[in-house]
Amino acid sequence: MITKLKSYLNKTTNAAPLAVFRVFFGIMMFFSIIRFWYHGWIEKLYIDPKFHFKYYNFEWVKSLGDYNYLLFFICGISALFIAFGLKYRVAIIVFFLSFTYIELIDKTTYLNHYYFISVLSFLMIFLPANAKFSVDNLLRKRSYNQIPNWTIDSIKLLLGIVYFYAGIAKLNSDWLFKAMPLKIWLPSKYDLPIIGNNLMQQDWFHYAMSWSGMLYDLTIPFLLLYKRTRRFAFVLVVVFHVFTRILFSIGMFPYIMIVATLIFFDASVHEKIITVIKRLLKPFRRQIKAPKTQDIYQFSSRKILLPILAIFFAFQIVFPFRYAFYKNELFWTEEGYRLSWRVMLMEKAGLTTFKIANSKTGQYFYVQNSDFLTAFQEKQMSFQPDFILEYAHFLGDHFKAQGHENVQVFADSYVALNGRLSKQYVDPTIDLYQEKESFKPKHWILPFKDEIKGF
Amino acid sequence: MIKKVVLSLFAIAMLIACSKSNDSGGTTDDFNRQAMLTNWADNIIIPAFQDLSGDLATLTSAKDSFVATPNQTTLDALRLSWLEAYKTWQYVEMFNIDKAEQTNYLFQMNTYPTNVTDIQNNITTGIYDFGIVNNNDAVGFPAVDYMLYGIADNDTEILNAYTTASNFEANTTYLSDLIDQMQSLTTIVLEDWTLNYRDEFVNSTSNTATSSTNKLTNDFIYYYEKGLRANKFGIPAGVFSTLPLNDKVEAYYSKDASKILALEGLQAVQDFFNGKAYNSSVNGESFSSYLNYLNTISEGENLSTLINNQLNEVRTKIQQLNNDLSLQIETDNAKMLEVYDELQRAVVLLKVDMIQAMNISVDFVDADGD
C-alpha cells in the first residue's frame, strides 16, 4: 500500500494541462472581476449597504469602503498575473487572499461557485502551475516538461467532489419525487424561444430535468476520468452548463466549469491549445529567447506540502456532511447547508419583520427593514436563521444606542420552501437579542412539520 | 468531437420537435400572459384612470362654482366631489408605472400627512412649484383635505377663509391651483396610457425585471404593503413608532373619510388580484387565474382562495372600525392593530407564496444566483 502510494506520488506527467488550466483560470477570473465592476456590484453590494452580514467567526472582516475598489483591482491584476504565469506563486496567494476577503465581507452574496473559486485558488497555491508556458519560465530561464502527476489529479479530485456532492445533495424526495424546485423555476421561463411555452410547462419535463441533473452530477466525474467516455462527457458538460446558463442567471460559473473540465483531457490536447495561443502571441514573441527546458519539476518542500493537501482534501470530503450533526430538516434550518455544494437545490423565500419591545413597559414597535438593509440583503435575511439572528442583534444594539431601554427583539417570520405554503419560521416569543450565534442547533426555529427524505 | 456535438444538438432538436408535436395534438397548457396584461390595461387600469379623470373634471367644476360663489352649498358640493375623486383614486394608486412613475404622480397626488406649514408658506408667498419633491406633502388630495376641512375650526370659519379673511384670495388661488394640478397630472398619465403606453405594456410578456408583469407585480405588492397596510393603518396605529400617531391617517381633516377610503383601497387590491373589470363584474385573466394555472402544475395549496379569504378577513376587521380612523386610534387602537395583523398575513401570502409560485423577482437585485 505504502509503496504503491510512494510510487504514485513519484509518478510524473506532462506539465501542459496544468499550465493551460492556469491560463484559463486567470483569464476567467480577470473577466469575472471586470464584469463585477462593470455591473456596479462593488458599489451596490459592498459599499452601499450600511450593514454587512458576517460569517460566523469572521466578524473581523470589514468592508473597506471605497477602498474595496482597490481590493478588486488587486484581485483582478493578480488574476492577470496568474494567466501570464508571472510571479505565479505570489500572484495566486494574493488572488486567494483578496478574493476570499471580498467574499467574507458579506455573506449575503454567498454563492457556491465563489466558495469553489476560493477553495480552488487555495489548492493552486501548492501546485506548480507555472512550470511550463509561463513568464516565470523566461525570468528564471528554466521551464519543465514534467510535473508530479498528483498535482493535476488534485484538481480533478476537487472538481469531482464538487460535482459528486452536488449530485448527492439532489438525492432527496423533493428533488426526485416532486421535481421541486424545477417545477417552479422551469414554467416561469415561458419566454424562452421555442421551448418556453410548451416544454417548460410539461410535468414530465420537470421530472426528466430533475433526474438527469442528478445523474449528470453523480456520474460526470467518472465519465470524464475514463478515456473512452471523456469526449462524450465533455459534450454533456457543455450542453448542461449552457442549458443552465440559459435558464438561470448564474453569471460566469458555467463557463468556468466548462473550461475547468478541460483538465481531464490528455496532454496532447493541451499541447495543441498552447500551440494555438503561441501562434496568437507570435507578433510579440520575436525577441524572446526560449528558456532552457528541464525535465522534472521537483518540490523542495514536499514533506510539508503533502500533509497540508491531505488535510485539505479530508476537510473537503467530510465538511459537507456536518449537517448530520443537526437533527432538524436541513433545508428548513440550513444548519450545515452552506459550503457543501448544495447548488440550486431549493426555492426558499421568506418575510421577516422585527419587533423592538421594552421588557418593562411592554411597549413595542416594528422595524422597517429597508431603513437598514438593501433589498437583496432583506431578501436573503428573511429565510436564513443566522442572518435573522445577526440582524436581530444589530437592531438591538442600534436601538439601545439610541436610548431605548430594556430592549427585546422579536422576529415575525414566515418562510415558504419548495412550493409549500409559507409557515411561521421563528418562535415569536423568543427574545433573539438574548440568543447567541454558535454551531449548536437553533432551538428558536419552529419545526418544519413535513419531511424531506434523503441527503 | 464535432460529430458528437452535432449529434447531441440533433438529439435535442428531436426532443423539442417531438414535444411540440405532442403539444399540438392535445392540451394547450400555457397561461396566456398577454391576455392578463390586456385585461389589466383595457379593463382595469385605463377605465380607472378615465373614471378618475372624469371625477377630477367634476371636482374642477365644483371648485369653480365654489370660487365664484363661496357658500355652504357650494362647499358641500365641492367636498362631495373631492371624496368621490379620492375614492376613485384608490383604484389607480397602485399603478405607479411608466408616466406615473416618471412624473412622481403618486407622490404628487397622495402624500400624507400633508404639511400645513409648507401649505401656509406657499399660500403666503404665492410662489410655488408643485412639481418639486419638497412640495409633495403640500399638494394633492391630502392638501385639498386640509383646505376644505382643516384650514379653520368650523364651517363658518372655513367659509370665511375664502370670503372675508385678509388672505382669502391667496387661499382661493391655492385651492384652485391644487385641483387644477391634480387634473392636469392625471390627464398626462391617462393620455400616455391610451396613446402610447398601452401597446408597449400589453406586448411586454417576458419574465424579466423590466417586463410589464414583473413591474406591475412589484407595484401591486408595494401598494399593498406601503399604500394600504403601512400608510392607512400601520403608521397611524403606531406599528412603526413607540406611540400611535393618529394625525397620520388618510384624509385626517375630513374626519370620516378615512375608513371609506381604506375600504376602497382594499377593494381595489382584491379586484385587481381577481382581474375584475373596473366598470363591470366580469373577471378576466389575473394573478388569481395565473396562480390557478400554476397550481395545476405544482399541485400545491389553492393560493388564490387563501389570498381572497384573507382579504375578506381584513375587510371584516375594517368594517368594525369607526368611520374616523383617527378617532378609532384614540379610543381603541387595539382594533386598528388587529386590522394591521390581518393585513400582514396577506403580505406573507402575496409576497412570499404568490411570488414564489410565479417565480418573479420582487426587486431589482440583478446579482448572480448559484
JSON list of C-alpha atoms in Angstrom, two decimals, chain A residues 219-305:
[
{"chain": "A", "resi": 219, "resn": "THR", "atom": "CA", "xyz": [-21.62, 10.43, -13.00]},
{"chain": "A", "resi": 220, "resn": "ILE", "atom": "CA", "xyz": [-19.81, 13.22, -14.78]},
{"chain": "A", "resi": 221, "resn": "PRO", "atom": "CA", "xyz": [-16.56, 12.95, -12.76]},
{"chain": "A", "resi": 222, "resn": "PHE", "atom": "CA", "xyz": [-16.27, 9.28, -13.73]},
{"chain": "A", "resi": 223, "resn": "LEU", "atom": "CA", "xyz": [-17.28, 9.81, -17.33]},
{"chain": "A", "resi": 224, "resn": "LEU", "atom": "CA", "xyz": [-14.58, 12.46, -17.56]},
{"chain": "A", "resi": 225, "resn": "LEU", "atom": "CA", "xyz": [-11.98, 10.22, -15.94]},
{"chain": "A", "resi": 226, "resn": "TYR", "atom": "CA", "xyz": [-12.30, 7.36, -18.40]},
{"chain": "A", "resi": 227, "resn": "LYS", "atom": "CA", "xyz": [-10.77, 7.95, -21.74]},
{"chain": "A", "resi": 228, "resn": "ARG", "atom": "CA", "xyz": [-13.47, 6.14, -23.67]},
{"chain": "A", "resi": 229, "resn": "THR", "atom": "CA", "xyz": [-16.30, 8.29, -22.32]},
{"chain": "A", "resi": 230, "resn": "ARG", "atom": "CA", "xyz": [-14.34, 11.53, -21.98]},
{"chain": "A", "resi": 231, "resn": "ARG", "atom": "CA", "xyz": [-15.38, 13.28, -25.18]},
{"chain": "A", "resi": 232, "resn": "PHE", "atom": "CA", "xyz": [-18.99, 12.35, -24.70]},
{"chain": "A", "resi": 233, "resn": "ALA", "atom": "CA", "xyz": [-18.73, 13.60, -21.11]},
{"chain": "A", "resi": 234, "resn": "PHE", "atom": "CA", "xyz": [-17.31, 16.91, -22.25]},
{"chain": "A", "resi": 235, "resn": "VAL", "atom": "CA", "xyz": [-20.18, 17.34, -24.69]},
{"chain": "A", "resi": 236, "resn": "LEU", "atom": "CA", "xyz": [-22.51, 16.71, -21.77]},
{"chain": "A", "resi": 237, "resn": "VAL", "atom": "CA", "xyz": [-20.63, 19.29, -19.70]},
{"chain": "A", "resi": 238, "resn": "VAL", "atom": "CA", "xyz": [-21.04, 21.89, -22.41]},
{"chain": "A", "resi": 239, "resn": "VAL", "atom": "CA", "xyz": [-24.71, 21.11, -23.03]},
{"chain": "A", "resi": 240, "resn": "PHE", "atom": "CA", "xyz": [-25.53, 21.01, -19.33]},
{"chain": "A", "resi": 241, "resn": "HIS", "atom": "CA", "xyz": [-23.81, 24.24, -18.43]},
{"chain": "A", "resi": 242, "resn": "VAL", "atom": "CA", "xyz": [-25.03, 26.14, -21.46]},
{"chain": "A", "resi": 243, "resn": "PHE", "atom": "CA", "xyz": [-28.54, 25.00, -20.63]},
{"chain": "A", "resi": 244, "resn": "THR", "atom": "CA", "xyz": [-28.25, 26.19, -17.03]},
{"chain": "A", "resi": 245, "resn": "ARG", "atom": "CA", "xyz": [-26.84, 29.47, -18.31]},
{"chain": "A", "resi": 246, "resn": "ILE", "atom": "CA", "xyz": [-29.91, 29.96, -20.50]},
{"chain": "A", "resi": 247, "resn": "LEU", "atom": "CA", "xyz": [-32.29, 29.07, -17.68]},
{"chain": "A", "resi": 248, "resn": "PHE", "atom": "CA", "xyz": [-30.80, 30.80, -14.70]},
{"chain": "A", "resi": 249, "resn": "SER", "atom": "CA", "xyz": [-28.81, 33.92, -14.08]},
{"chain": "A", "resi": 250, "resn": "ILE", "atom": "CA", "xyz": [-25.64, 32.31, -12.84]},
{"chain": "A", "resi": 251, "resn": "GLY", "atom": "CA", "xyz": [-23.02, 34.61, -14.27]},
{"chain": "A", "resi": 252, "resn": "MET", "atom": "CA", "xyz": [-19.62, 33.20, -15.19]},
{"chain": "A", "resi": 253, "resn": "PHE", "atom": "CA", "xyz": [-19.97, 29.88, -13.40]},
{"chain": "A", "resi": 254, "resn": "PRO", "atom": "CA", "xyz": [-20.99, 27.72, -16.39]},
{"chain": "A", "resi": 255, "resn": "TYR", "atom": "CA", "xyz": [-18.05, 28.94, -18.44]},
{"chain": "A", "resi": 256, "resn": "ILE", "atom": "CA", "xyz": [-15.64, 28.42, -15.58]},
{"chain": "A", "resi": 257, "resn": "MET", "atom": "CA", "xyz": [-16.81, 24.84, -15.16]},
{"chain": "A", "resi": 258, "resn": "ILE", "atom": "CA", "xyz": [-16.66, 24.11, -18.88]},
{"chain": "A", "resi": 259, "resn": "VAL", "atom": "CA", "xyz": [-13.10, 25.37, -19.08]},
{"chain": "A", "resi": 260, "resn": "ALA", "atom": "CA", "xyz": [-12.09, 23.68, -15.82]},
{"chain": "A", "resi": 261, "resn": "THR", "atom": "CA", "xyz": [-13.17, 20.24, -17.04]},
{"chain": "A", "resi": 262, "resn": "LEU", "atom": "CA", "xyz": [-10.65, 20.50, -19.87]},
{"chain": "A", "resi": 263, "resn": "ILE", "atom": "CA", "xyz": [-8.09, 19.39, -17.28]},
{"chain": "A", "resi": 264, "resn": "PHE", "atom": "CA", "xyz": [-9.40, 15.85, -17.70]},
{"chain": "A", "resi": 265, "resn": "PHE", "atom": "CA", "xyz": [-8.15, 15.69, -21.28]},
{"chain": "A", "resi": 266, "resn": "ASP", "atom": "CA", "xyz": [-4.82, 14.23, -22.34]},
{"chain": "A", "resi": 267, "resn": "ALA", "atom": "CA", "xyz": [-1.76, 16.41, -22.51]},
{"chain": "A", "resi": 268, "resn": "SER", "atom": "CA", "xyz": [-1.82, 16.31, -26.30]},
{"chain": "A", "resi": 269, "resn": "VAL", "atom": "CA", "xyz": [-4.99, 18.41, -26.32]},
{"chain": "A", "resi": 270, "resn": "HIS", "atom": "CA", "xyz": [-3.33, 20.95, -24.07]},
{"chain": "A", "resi": 271, "resn": "GLU", "atom": "CA", "xyz": [-0.17, 20.98, -26.16]},
{"chain": "A", "resi": 272, "resn": "LYS", "atom": "CA", "xyz": [-2.39, 21.92, -29.09]},
{"chain": "A", "resi": 273, "resn": "ILE", "atom": "CA", "xyz": [-4.05, 24.68, -27.08]},
{"chain": "A", "resi": 274, "resn": "ILE", "atom": "CA", "xyz": [-0.63, 26.03, -26.14]},
{"chain": "A", "resi": 275, "resn": "THR", "atom": "CA", "xyz": [0.44, 25.97, -29.77]},
{"chain": "A", "resi": 276, "resn": "VAL", "atom": "CA", "xyz": [-2.66, 27.94, -30.75]},
{"chain": "A", "resi": 277, "resn": "ILE", "atom": "CA", "xyz": [-2.05, 30.52, -28.02]},
{"chain": "A", "resi": 278, "resn": "LYS", "atom": "CA", "xyz": [1.60, 30.76, -29.01]},
{"chain": "A", "resi": 279, "resn": "ARG", "atom": "CA", "xyz": [0.59, 31.39, -32.59]},
{"chain": "A", "resi": 280, "resn": "LEU", "atom": "CA", "xyz": [-1.72, 34.17, -31.41]},
{"chain": "A", "resi": 281, "resn": "LEU", "atom": "CA", "xyz": [1.12, 35.67, -29.41]},
{"chain": "A", "resi": 282, "resn": "LYS", "atom": "CA", "xyz": [3.62, 35.35, -32.22]},
{"chain": "A", "resi": 283, "resn": "PRO", "atom": "CA", "xyz": [3.86, 39.06, -33.08]},
{"chain": "A", "resi": 284, "resn": "PHE", "atom": "CA", "xyz": [5.05, 39.75, -29.55]},
{"chain": "A", "resi": 285, "resn": "ARG", "atom": "CA", "xyz": [7.49, 36.88, -29.33]},
{"chain": "A", "resi": 286, "resn": "ARG", "atom": "CA", "xyz": [10.28, 37.89, -31.70]},
{"chain": "A", "resi": 287, "resn": "GLN", "atom": "CA", "xyz": [12.86, 38.85, -29.12]},
{"chain": "A", "resi": 288, "resn": "ILE", "atom": "CA", "xyz": [12.03, 36.18, -26.64]},
{"chain": "A", "resi": 289, "resn": "LYS", "atom": "CA", "xyz": [14.63, 33.51, -26.17]},
{"chain": "A", "resi": 290, "resn": "ALA", "atom": "CA", "xyz": [13.19, 30.14, -25.35]},
{"chain": "A", "resi": 291, "resn": "PRO", "atom": "CA", "xyz": [14.01, 29.10, -21.79]},
{"chain": "A", "resi": 292, "resn": "LYS", "atom": "CA", "xyz": [16.08, 26.04, -21.05]},
{"chain": "A", "resi": 293, "resn": "THR", "atom": "CA", "xyz": [13.90, 23.00, -20.66]},
{"chain": "A", "resi": 294, "resn": "GLN", "atom": "CA", "xyz": [14.46, 20.81, -17.69]},
{"chain": "A", "resi": 295, "resn": "ASP", "atom": "CA", "xyz": [12.74, 17.56, -17.36]},
{"chain": "A", "resi": 296, "resn": "ILE", "atom": "CA", "xyz": [11.08, 17.18, -14.00]},
{"chain": "A", "resi": 297, "resn": "TYR", "atom": "CA", "xyz": [9.76, 19.78, -11.64]},
{"chain": "A", "resi": 298, "resn": "GLN", "atom": "CA", "xyz": [10.91, 18.94, -8.12]},
{"chain": "A", "resi": 299, "resn": "PHE", "atom": "CA", "xyz": [9.15, 20.10, -4.99]},
{"chain": "A", "resi": 300, "resn": "SER", "atom": "CA", "xyz": [11.60, 21.35, -2.44]},
{"chain": "A", "resi": 301, "resn": "SER", "atom": "CA", "xyz": [9.17, 21.07, 0.45]},
{"chain": "A", "resi": 302, "resn": "ARG", "atom": "CA", "xyz": [7.13, 18.02, -0.36]},
{"chain": "A", "resi": 303, "resn": "LYS", "atom": "CA", "xyz": [7.23, 16.84, 3.25]},
{"chain": "A", "resi": 304, "resn": "ILE", "atom": "CA", "xyz": [5.14, 19.82, 4.41]},
{"chain": "A", "resi": 305, "resn": "LEU", "atom": "CA", "xyz": [3.08, 20.10, 1.29]}
]
